PDB file of C-alpha atoms in Angstrom:
ATOM      1  CA  MET A  20     107.117 116.168 122.856  1.00 49.00           C
ATOM      2  CA  GLU A  21     104.002 117.418 122.257  1.00 58.00           C
ATOM      3  CA  ASP A  22     105.447 119.770 119.360  1.00 73.00           C
ATOM      4  CA  ALA A  23     106.618 116.398 117.453  1.00 80.00           C
ATOM      5  CA  PHE A  24     104.996 115.495 114.038  1.00 91.00           C
ATOM      6  CA  TYR A  25     105.740 112.123 114.709  1.00 95.00           C
ATOM      7  CA  GLN A  26     106.548 110.644 118.218  1.00 96.00           C
ATOM      8  CA  ARG A  27     108.865 108.076 116.268  1.00 97.00           C
ATOM      9  CA  HIS A  28     110.556 107.736 113.005  1.00 97.00           C
ATOM     10  CA  MET A  29     112.053 104.475 111.778  1.00 98.00           C
ATOM     11  CA  PHE A  30     114.481 104.718 108.752  1.00 98.00           C
ATOM     12  CA  LEU A  31     115.288 101.647 106.956  1.00 98.00           C
ATOM     13  CA  CYS A  32     118.277 102.023 104.807  1.00 98.00           C
ATOM     14  CA  LEU A  33     117.320 100.753 101.321  1.00 97.00           C
ATOM     15  CA  ASN A  34     120.865 101.447  99.362  1.00 96.00           C
ATOM     16  CA  GLN A  35     121.804  99.467  96.722  1.00 92.00           C
ATOM     17  CA  ARG A  36     125.107  99.096  94.947  1.00 91.00           C
ATOM     18  CA  ASP A  37     125.806  97.317  91.606  1.00 86.00           C
ATOM     19  CA  ASN A  38     129.838  97.334  91.933  1.00 87.00           C
ATOM     20  CA  GLY A  39     129.695  94.426  94.416  1.00 79.00           C
ATOM     21  CA  GLU A  40     130.124  96.767  97.780  1.00 87.00           C
ATOM     22  CA  GLN A  41     128.505  95.589 100.662  1.00 90.00           C
ATOM     23  CA  ALA A  42     124.900  97.876 100.767  1.00 93.00           C
ATOM     24  CA  CYS A  43     121.537  97.175 102.927  1.00 94.00           C
ATOM     25  CA  ASN A  44     119.692  96.245  99.969  1.00 93.00           C
ATOM     26  CA  ASN A  45     121.811  94.210  97.529  1.00 91.00           C
ATOM     27  CA  SER A  46     119.884  91.218  98.553  1.00 91.00           C
ATOM     28  CA  GLY A  47     116.129  92.718  98.345  1.00 92.00           C
ATOM     29  CA  LEU A  48     115.891  92.106 101.812  1.00 94.00           C
ATOM     30  CA  ALA A  49     115.645  95.590 103.263  1.00 96.00           C
ATOM     31  CA  GLU A  50     113.096  96.598 100.500  1.00 96.00           C
ATOM     32  CA  GLU A  51     110.604  93.618 101.782  1.00 97.00           C
ATOM     33  CA  MET A  52     111.141  94.777 105.261  1.00 97.00           C
ATOM     34  CA  PHE A  53     110.314  98.526 104.796  1.00 98.00           C
ATOM     35  CA  HIS A  54     106.747  97.094 103.738  1.00 98.00           C
ATOM     36  CA  GLU A  55     106.552  94.763 106.087  1.00 98.00           C
ATOM     37  CA  ALA A  56     107.479  97.359 109.057  1.00 98.00           C
ATOM     38  CA  LYS A  57     105.249  99.726 107.615  1.00 98.00           C
ATOM     39  CA  LYS A  58     102.346  97.320 106.961  1.00 98.00           C
ATOM     40  CA  HIS A  59     102.620  96.261 110.600  1.00 98.00           C
ATOM     41  CA  ALA A  60     102.569  99.670 112.207  1.00 98.00           C
ATOM     42  CA  LYS A  61      99.442 100.693 109.944  1.00 98.00           C
ATOM     43  CA  ALA A  62      97.735  97.167 111.016  1.00 98.00           C
ATOM     44  CA  LEU A  63      98.452  98.305 114.776  1.00 98.00           C
ATOM     45  CA  GLY A  64      96.969 101.742 114.050  1.00 98.00           C
ATOM     46  CA  ILE A  65     100.051 103.265 114.943  1.00 98.00           C
ATOM     47  CA  HIS A  66     101.367 104.795 111.510  1.00 97.00           C
ATOM     48  CA  GLY A  67     100.477 108.477 110.891  1.00 95.00           C
ATOM     49  CA  GLU A  68     100.692 112.101 111.820  1.00 92.00           C
ATOM     50  CA  SER A  69     101.222 112.382 115.680  1.00 93.00           C
ATOM     51  CA  GLN A  70     102.156 108.979 116.019  1.00 97.00           C
ATOM     52  CA  VAL A  71     104.991 106.996 114.250  1.00 97.00           C
ATOM     53  CA  ARG A  72     106.391 106.959 110.684  1.00 98.00           C
ATOM     54  CA  VAL A  73     108.113 104.443 108.694  1.00 98.00           C
ATOM     55  CA  ASN A  74     110.298 105.721 105.985  1.00 97.00           C
ATOM     56  CA  ARG A  75     112.754 104.239 103.087  1.00 97.00           C
ATOM     57  CA  CYS A  76     116.339 106.194 102.999  1.00 97.00           C
ATOM     58  CA  GLY A  77     119.319 105.966 101.307  1.00 95.00           C
ATOM     59  CA  CYS A  78     122.733 105.217 102.975  1.00 95.00           C
ATOM     60  CA  LEU A  79     122.733 105.380 106.578  1.00 96.00           C
ATOM     61  CA  GLY A  80     126.523 104.755 106.450  1.00 94.00           C
ATOM     62  CA  ARG A  81     126.575 101.340 108.689  1.00 95.00           C
ATOM     63  CA  CYS A  82     127.017  99.267 105.641  1.00 89.00           C
ATOM     64  CA  SER A  83     129.200  96.314 107.230  1.00 90.00           C
ATOM     65  CA  GLU A  84     126.419  96.070 110.253  1.00 93.00           C
ATOM     66  CA  GLY A  85     123.359  96.184 107.611  1.00 88.00           C
ATOM     67  CA  PRO A  86     120.702  95.686 106.670  1.00 96.00           C
ATOM     68  CA  VAL A  87     120.199  98.733 109.227  1.00 97.00           C
ATOM     69  CA  ALA A  88     117.452 100.920 110.483  1.00 98.00           C
ATOM     70  CA  VAL A  89     117.421 103.708 112.883  1.00 98.00           C
ATOM     71  CA  VAL A  90     114.593 105.203 115.396  1.00 98.00           C
ATOM     72  CA  TYR A  91     114.669 108.781 116.070  1.00 97.00           C
ATOM     73  CA  PRO A  92     114.417 110.637 118.095  1.00 96.00           C
ATOM     74  CA  ASP A  93     115.984 107.769 120.227  1.00 97.00           C
ATOM     75  CA  ALA A  94     118.425 107.431 118.020  1.00 97.00           C
ATOM     76  CA  VAL A  95     118.635 103.583 118.394  1.00 98.00           C
ATOM     77  CA  TRP A  96     120.367 101.874 115.529  1.00 98.00           C
ATOM     78  CA  TYR A  97     119.233  98.381 114.553  1.00 98.00           C
ATOM     79  CA  THR A  98     119.969  95.284 112.612  1.00 97.00           C
ATOM     80  CA  TYR A  99     117.645  92.658 111.387  1.00 97.00           C
ATOM     81  CA  VAL A 100     117.567  89.492 109.474  1.00 96.00           C
ATOM     82  CA  ASP A 101     113.745  88.565 108.688  1.00 97.00           C
ATOM     83  CA  ALA A 102     110.134  90.047 109.119  1.00 97.00           C
ATOM     84  CA  ASP A 103     109.778  88.700 112.889  1.00 98.00           C
ATOM     85  CA  ASP A 104     112.727  90.910 113.701  1.00 98.00           C
ATOM     86  CA  VAL A 105     111.055  94.047 112.024  1.00 98.00           C
ATOM     87  CA  ARG A 106     107.755  93.089 113.494  1.00 98.00           C
ATOM     88  CA  GLU A 107     109.702  92.954 117.013  1.00 98.00           C
ATOM     89  CA  ILE A 108     111.075  96.299 116.417  1.00 98.00           C
ATOM     90  CA  VAL A 109     107.681  97.828 115.490  1.00 98.00           C
ATOM     91  CA  ASP A 110     105.810  96.498 118.496  1.00 98.00           C
ATOM     92  CA  SER A 111     108.328  96.984 120.794  1.00 98.00           C
ATOM     93  CA  HIS A 112     110.221 100.215 120.154  1.00 98.00           C
ATOM     94  CA  LEU A 113     107.559 102.191 117.743  1.00 98.00           C
ATOM     95  CA  ARG A 114     104.595 101.022 119.491  1.00 98.00           C
ATOM     96  CA  ASN A 115     105.498 100.923 123.058  1.00 97.00           C
ATOM     97  CA  GLY A 116     108.701 102.796 123.495  1.00 97.00           C
ATOM     98  CA  VAL A 117     110.981  99.727 124.576  1.00 98.00           C
ATOM     99  CA  PRO A 118     114.064  99.342 122.335  1.00 98.00           C
ATOM    100  CA  VAL A 119     114.758  95.619 121.142  1.00 98.00           C
ATOM    101  CA  GLU A 120     118.308  95.296 122.858  1.00 98.00           C
ATOM    102  CA  ARG A 121     119.009  91.729 120.764  1.00 98.00           C
ATOM    103  CA  LEU A 122     118.856  93.646 117.690  1.00 98.00           C
ATOM    104  CA  ARG A 123     120.642  96.972 118.529  1.00 98.00           C
ATOM    105  CA  ILE A 124     124.163  97.744 116.964  1.00 97.00           C
TER     106      ILE A 124
END
C-alpha cells in the first residue's frame, strides 16, 4: 500500500443522542477513548502521514454494539469498554497489523 496516505485509519464513533436512544458516546466514554487512542498512537510514534491516523466520526450505524470503532483499510470493527481495550487495539492492530480478536464485532 505504498500509495496510501495512511497505512491504517481508526475511526471512533462519538455520536450522542439526547432523546435517550442508544448511541456510542451517550456516556462520554467514546470521547475519552478517542483522546486515549490518539495520545497512545502519538506516544508510540506511529501517528501521522504514511503511518496511522485516529479520527472521531459520527454514527457508524452499529449503535446496539457500541461504543464502536473501525480500522480501515482492514474493515475490522471493534467494541471496547475501557482505555486498556483501546490501547490494545492501537498496539496490536494499528502498530503491528494484528486485529484484536476478543474485541471484534
